CSV table of C-alpha atoms in Angstrom, one decimal:
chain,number,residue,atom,x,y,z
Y,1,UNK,CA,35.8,121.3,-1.4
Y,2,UNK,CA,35.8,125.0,0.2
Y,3,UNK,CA,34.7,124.8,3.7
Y,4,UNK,CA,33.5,128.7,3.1
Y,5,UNK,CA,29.7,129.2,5.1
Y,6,UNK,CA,28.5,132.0,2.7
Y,7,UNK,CA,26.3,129.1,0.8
Y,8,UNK,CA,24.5,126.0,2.0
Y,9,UNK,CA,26.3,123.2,2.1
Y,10,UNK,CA,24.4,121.5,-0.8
Y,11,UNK,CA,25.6,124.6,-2.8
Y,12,UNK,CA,28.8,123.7,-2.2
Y,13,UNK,CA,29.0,120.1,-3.4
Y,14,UNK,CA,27.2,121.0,-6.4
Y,15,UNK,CA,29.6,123.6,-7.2
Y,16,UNK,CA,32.7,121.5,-6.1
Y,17,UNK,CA,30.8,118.3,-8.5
Y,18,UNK,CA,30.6,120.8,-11.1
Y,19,UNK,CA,34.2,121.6,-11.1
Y,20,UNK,CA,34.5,118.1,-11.4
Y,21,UNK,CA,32.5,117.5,-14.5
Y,22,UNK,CA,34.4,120.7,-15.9
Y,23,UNK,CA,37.5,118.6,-15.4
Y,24,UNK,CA,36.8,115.8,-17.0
Y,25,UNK,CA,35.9,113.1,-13.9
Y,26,UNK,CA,33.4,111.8,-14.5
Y,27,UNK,CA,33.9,112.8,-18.3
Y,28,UNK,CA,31.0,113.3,-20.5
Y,29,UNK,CA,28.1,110.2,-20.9
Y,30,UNK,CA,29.5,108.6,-17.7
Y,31,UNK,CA,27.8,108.2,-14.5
Y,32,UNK,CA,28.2,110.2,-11.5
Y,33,UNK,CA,28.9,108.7,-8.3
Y,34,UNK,CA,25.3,106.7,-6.8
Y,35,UNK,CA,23.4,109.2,-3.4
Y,36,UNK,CA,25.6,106.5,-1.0
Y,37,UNK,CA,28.9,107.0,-2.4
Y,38,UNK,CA,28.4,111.1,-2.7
Y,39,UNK,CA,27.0,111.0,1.1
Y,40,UNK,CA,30.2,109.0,2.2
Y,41,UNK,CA,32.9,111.2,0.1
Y,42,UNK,CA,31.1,114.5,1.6
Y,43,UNK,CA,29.8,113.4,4.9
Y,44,UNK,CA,26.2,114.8,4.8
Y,45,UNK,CA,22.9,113.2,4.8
Y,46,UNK,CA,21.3,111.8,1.9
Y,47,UNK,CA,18.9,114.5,1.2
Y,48,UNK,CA,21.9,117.2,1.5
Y,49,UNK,CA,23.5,115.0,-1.6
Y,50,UNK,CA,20.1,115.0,-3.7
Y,51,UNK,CA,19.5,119.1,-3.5
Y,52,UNK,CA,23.2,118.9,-4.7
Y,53,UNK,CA,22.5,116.9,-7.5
Y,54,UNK,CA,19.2,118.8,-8.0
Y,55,UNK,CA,21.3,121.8,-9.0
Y,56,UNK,CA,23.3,119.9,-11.3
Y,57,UNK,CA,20.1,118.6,-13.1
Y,58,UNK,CA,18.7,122.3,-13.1
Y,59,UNK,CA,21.9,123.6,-15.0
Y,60,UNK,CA,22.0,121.0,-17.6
Y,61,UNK,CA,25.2,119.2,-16.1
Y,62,UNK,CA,23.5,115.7,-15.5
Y,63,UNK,CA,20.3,114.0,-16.7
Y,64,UNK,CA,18.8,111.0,-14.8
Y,65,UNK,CA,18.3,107.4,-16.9
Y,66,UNK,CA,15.7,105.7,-15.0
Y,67,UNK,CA,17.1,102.6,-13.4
Y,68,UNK,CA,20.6,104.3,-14.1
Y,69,UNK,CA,21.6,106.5,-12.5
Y,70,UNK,CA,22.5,110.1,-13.2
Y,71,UNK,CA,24.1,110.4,-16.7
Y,72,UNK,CA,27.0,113.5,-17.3
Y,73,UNK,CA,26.5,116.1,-20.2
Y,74,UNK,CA,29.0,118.1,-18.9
Y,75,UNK,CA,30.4,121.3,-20.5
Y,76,UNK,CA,33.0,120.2,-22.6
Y,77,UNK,CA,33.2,121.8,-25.8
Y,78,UNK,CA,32.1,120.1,-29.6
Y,79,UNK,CA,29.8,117.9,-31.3
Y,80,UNK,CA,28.3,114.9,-29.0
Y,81,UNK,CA,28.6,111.4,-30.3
Y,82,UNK,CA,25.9,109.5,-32.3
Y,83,UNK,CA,22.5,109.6,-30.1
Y,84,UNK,CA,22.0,106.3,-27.9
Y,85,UNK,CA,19.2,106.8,-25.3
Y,86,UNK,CA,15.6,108.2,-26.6
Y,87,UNK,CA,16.2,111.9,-25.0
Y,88,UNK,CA,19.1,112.0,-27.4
Y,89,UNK,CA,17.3,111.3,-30.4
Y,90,UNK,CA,15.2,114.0,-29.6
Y,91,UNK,CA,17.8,116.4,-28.9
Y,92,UNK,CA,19.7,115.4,-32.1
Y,93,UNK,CA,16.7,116.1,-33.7
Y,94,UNK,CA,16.2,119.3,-32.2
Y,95,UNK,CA,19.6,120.2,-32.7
Y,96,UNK,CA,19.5,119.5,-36.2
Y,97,UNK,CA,16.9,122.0,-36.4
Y,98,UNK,CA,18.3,124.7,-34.8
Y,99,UNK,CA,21.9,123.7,-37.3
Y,100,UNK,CA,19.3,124.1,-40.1
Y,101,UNK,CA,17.8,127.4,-39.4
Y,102,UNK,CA,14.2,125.4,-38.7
Y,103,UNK,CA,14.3,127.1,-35.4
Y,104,UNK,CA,15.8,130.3,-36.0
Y,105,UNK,CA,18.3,132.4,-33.2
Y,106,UNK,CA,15.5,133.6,-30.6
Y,107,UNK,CA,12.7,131.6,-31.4
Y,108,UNK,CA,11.1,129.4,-29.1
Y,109,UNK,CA,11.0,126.0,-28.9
Y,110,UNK,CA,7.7,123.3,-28.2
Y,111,UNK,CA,6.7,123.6,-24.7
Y,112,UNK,CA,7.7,119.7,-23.1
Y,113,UNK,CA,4.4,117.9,-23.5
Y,114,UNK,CA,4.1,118.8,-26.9
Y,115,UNK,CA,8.2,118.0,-27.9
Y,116,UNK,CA,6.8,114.5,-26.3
Y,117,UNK,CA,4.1,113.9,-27.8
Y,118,UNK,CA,5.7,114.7,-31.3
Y,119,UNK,CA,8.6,112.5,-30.5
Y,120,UNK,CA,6.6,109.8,-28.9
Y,121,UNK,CA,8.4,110.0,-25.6
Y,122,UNK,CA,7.8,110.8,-22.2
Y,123,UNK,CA,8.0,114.6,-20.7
Y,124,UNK,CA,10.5,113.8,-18.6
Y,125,UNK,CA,12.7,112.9,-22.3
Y,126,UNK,CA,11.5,115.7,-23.8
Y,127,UNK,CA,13.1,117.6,-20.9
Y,128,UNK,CA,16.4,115.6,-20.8
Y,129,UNK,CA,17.0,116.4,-23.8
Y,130,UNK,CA,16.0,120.1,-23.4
Y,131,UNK,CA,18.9,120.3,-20.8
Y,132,UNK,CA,21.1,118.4,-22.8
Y,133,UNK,CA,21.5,121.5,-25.7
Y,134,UNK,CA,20.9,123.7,-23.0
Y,135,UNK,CA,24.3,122.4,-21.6
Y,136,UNK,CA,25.7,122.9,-25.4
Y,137,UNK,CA,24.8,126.5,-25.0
Y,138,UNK,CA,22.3,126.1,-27.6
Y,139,UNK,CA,19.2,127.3,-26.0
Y,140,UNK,CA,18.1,128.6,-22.7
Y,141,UNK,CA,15.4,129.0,-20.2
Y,142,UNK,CA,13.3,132.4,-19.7
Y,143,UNK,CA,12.0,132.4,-17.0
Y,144,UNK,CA,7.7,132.1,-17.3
Y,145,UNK,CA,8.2,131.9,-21.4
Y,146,UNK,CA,10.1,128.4,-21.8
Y,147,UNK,CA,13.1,127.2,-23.9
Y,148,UNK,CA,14.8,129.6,-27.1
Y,149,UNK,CA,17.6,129.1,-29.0
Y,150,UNK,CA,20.5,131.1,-28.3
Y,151,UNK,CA,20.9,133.4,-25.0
Y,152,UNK,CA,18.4,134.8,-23.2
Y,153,UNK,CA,18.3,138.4,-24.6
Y,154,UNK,CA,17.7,136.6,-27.8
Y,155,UNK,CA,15.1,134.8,-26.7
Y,156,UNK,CA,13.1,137.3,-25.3
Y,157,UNK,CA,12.6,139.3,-28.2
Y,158,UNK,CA,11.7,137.4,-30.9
Y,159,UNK,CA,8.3,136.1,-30.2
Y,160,UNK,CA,7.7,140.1,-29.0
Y,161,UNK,CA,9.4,141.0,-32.3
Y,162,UNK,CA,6.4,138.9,-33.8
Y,163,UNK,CA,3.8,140.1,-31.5
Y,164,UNK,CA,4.4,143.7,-31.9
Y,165,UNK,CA,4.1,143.3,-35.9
Y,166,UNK,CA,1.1,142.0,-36.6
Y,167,UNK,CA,-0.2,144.2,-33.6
Y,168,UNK,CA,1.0,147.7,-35.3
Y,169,UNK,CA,-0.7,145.7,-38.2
Y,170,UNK,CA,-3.9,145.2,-36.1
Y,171,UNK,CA,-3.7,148.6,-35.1
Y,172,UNK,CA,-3.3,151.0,-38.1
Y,173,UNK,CA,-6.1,148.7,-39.4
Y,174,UNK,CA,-3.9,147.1,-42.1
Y,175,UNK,CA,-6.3,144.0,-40.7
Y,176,UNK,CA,-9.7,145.5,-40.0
Y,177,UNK,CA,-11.9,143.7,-37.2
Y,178,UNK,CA,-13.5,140.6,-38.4
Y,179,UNK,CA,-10.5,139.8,-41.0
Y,180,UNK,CA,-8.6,136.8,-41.2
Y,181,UNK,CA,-5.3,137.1,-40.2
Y,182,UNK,CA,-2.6,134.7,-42.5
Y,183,UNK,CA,-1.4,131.4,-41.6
Y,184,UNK,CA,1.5,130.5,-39.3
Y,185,UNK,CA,3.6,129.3,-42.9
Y,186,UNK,CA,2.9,132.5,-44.4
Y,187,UNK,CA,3.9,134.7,-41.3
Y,188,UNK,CA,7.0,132.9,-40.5
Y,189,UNK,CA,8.3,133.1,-43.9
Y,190,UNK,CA,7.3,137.1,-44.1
Y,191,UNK,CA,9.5,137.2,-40.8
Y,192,UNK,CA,11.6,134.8,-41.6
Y,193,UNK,CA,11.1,133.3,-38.0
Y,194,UNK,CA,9.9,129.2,-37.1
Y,195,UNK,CA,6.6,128.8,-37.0
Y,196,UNK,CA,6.6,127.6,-33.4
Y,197,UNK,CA,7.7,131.4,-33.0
Y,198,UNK,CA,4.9,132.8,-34.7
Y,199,UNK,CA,2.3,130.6,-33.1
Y,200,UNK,CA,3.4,132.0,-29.4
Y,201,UNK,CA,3.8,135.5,-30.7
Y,202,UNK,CA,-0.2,135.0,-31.7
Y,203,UNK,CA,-1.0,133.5,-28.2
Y,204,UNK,CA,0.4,137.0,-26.5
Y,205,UNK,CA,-2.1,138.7,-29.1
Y,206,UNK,CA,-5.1,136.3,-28.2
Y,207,UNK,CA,-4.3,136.6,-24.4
Y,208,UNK,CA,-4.5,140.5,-24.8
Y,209,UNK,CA,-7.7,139.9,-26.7
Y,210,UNK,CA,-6.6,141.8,-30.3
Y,211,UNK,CA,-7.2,137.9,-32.4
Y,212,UNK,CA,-9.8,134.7,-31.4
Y,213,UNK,CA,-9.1,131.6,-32.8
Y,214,UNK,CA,-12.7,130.6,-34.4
Y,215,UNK,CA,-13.1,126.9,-35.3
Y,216,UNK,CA,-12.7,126.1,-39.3
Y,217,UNK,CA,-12.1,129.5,-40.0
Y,218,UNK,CA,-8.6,130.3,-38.7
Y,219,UNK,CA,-7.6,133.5,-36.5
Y,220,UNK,CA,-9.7,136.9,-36.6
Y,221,UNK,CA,-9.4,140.1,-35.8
Y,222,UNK,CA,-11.3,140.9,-32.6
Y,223,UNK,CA,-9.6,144.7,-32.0
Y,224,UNK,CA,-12.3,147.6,-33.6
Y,225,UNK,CA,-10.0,150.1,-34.9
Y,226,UNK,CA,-11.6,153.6,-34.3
């Protein structure tokens, strides 16, 4: 491991761990090495080794299995195997979507609770499993928006894409105050976006005040267009 004192030392292990998991040791779906053995190889204290491993977790690189251990994604290029735990399900599911063009290049994904409760699992599997495409390169993080699929530029703009339409649409009175805007179906497929898209694009609009969300009747138009 470099010895260099530019970064913390926890920074270092988790880079030097990381080149590790790069190489191959431990390889993909194995276990990395418990807090005891990682404090004896590197000679720090415990807590040093968990803000390492802390890092790893944050990039994707390893997921903890409760009563486990610490679980390698790694970054190894190609398909991964047949789903075995419960936050792979979810991410083959997931996956399968993105494959499909469910969820579309830029379009953002559940938030965790609600990926868990449509799954049935816990948050903390939802997010595994988040992490685990994330470490495919399938999706990734904005910071203060959630998960997309694709890179972050991507990701950024499509629900703003969304936004933006039906907001010119709003505002050249194409939908005059007090008129229903249409459903999430019908403005995905006119912008050939996921739904889950869509329906964030419309809470930017309802946070800015332009739409409501009345009870039984759907979405309306708030905005008076002089």
């Amino acid at each position: 491991m470099s010895q260099s004192n530019e970064q913390p030392t926890y920074i270092r292990i988790a880079n030097d761990l990381r080149t590790r998991i790069q190489a191959g040791d431990p390889p993909p779906g194995g276990m990395l090495d418990s807090d005891a053995a990682l404090v004896r190889t590197y000679g720090v204290a415990r807590g040093t080794v968990r803000q390492a491993v802390a890092e790893l977790e944050l990039l994707g690189l390893v997921v903890s299995e409760m009563g486990k251990g610490r679980r390698v994604v790694g970054e190894v290029p190609g398909e991964p195997g047949p789903p075995s735990t419960r936050y792979e399900v979810v991410a083959a599911a997931l996956r399968q979507d993105i494959v499909s063009g469910t969820l579309s290049q830029g379009s953002q994904l559940p938030q965790e609770m609600a990926l868990a409760e449509q799954h049935g699992v816990s948050k903390g599997t939802a997010r595994q499993a988040l992490q685990m495409l994330a470490a495919e390169g399938r999706i990734t993080a904005v910071h203060g928006k959630g998960w997309f699929v694709g890179d972050a530029q991507g990701a950024l703009t499509r629900t703003d894409e969304v936004a933006e339409f039906i907001r010119k649409a709003i505002l050249t009175g194409d939908f005059p105050r007090e008129s229903r805007i249409p459903g999430e179906s019908a403005l995905a497929e006119q912008y050939g976006v996921a739904r889950v898209t869509v329906r964030r694009a419309i809470a930017l609009l309802e946070a800015e005040g332009i739409i409501e969300s009345r009870r039984g009747v759907g979405r309306i138009v708030t905005y008076s267009h002089q």
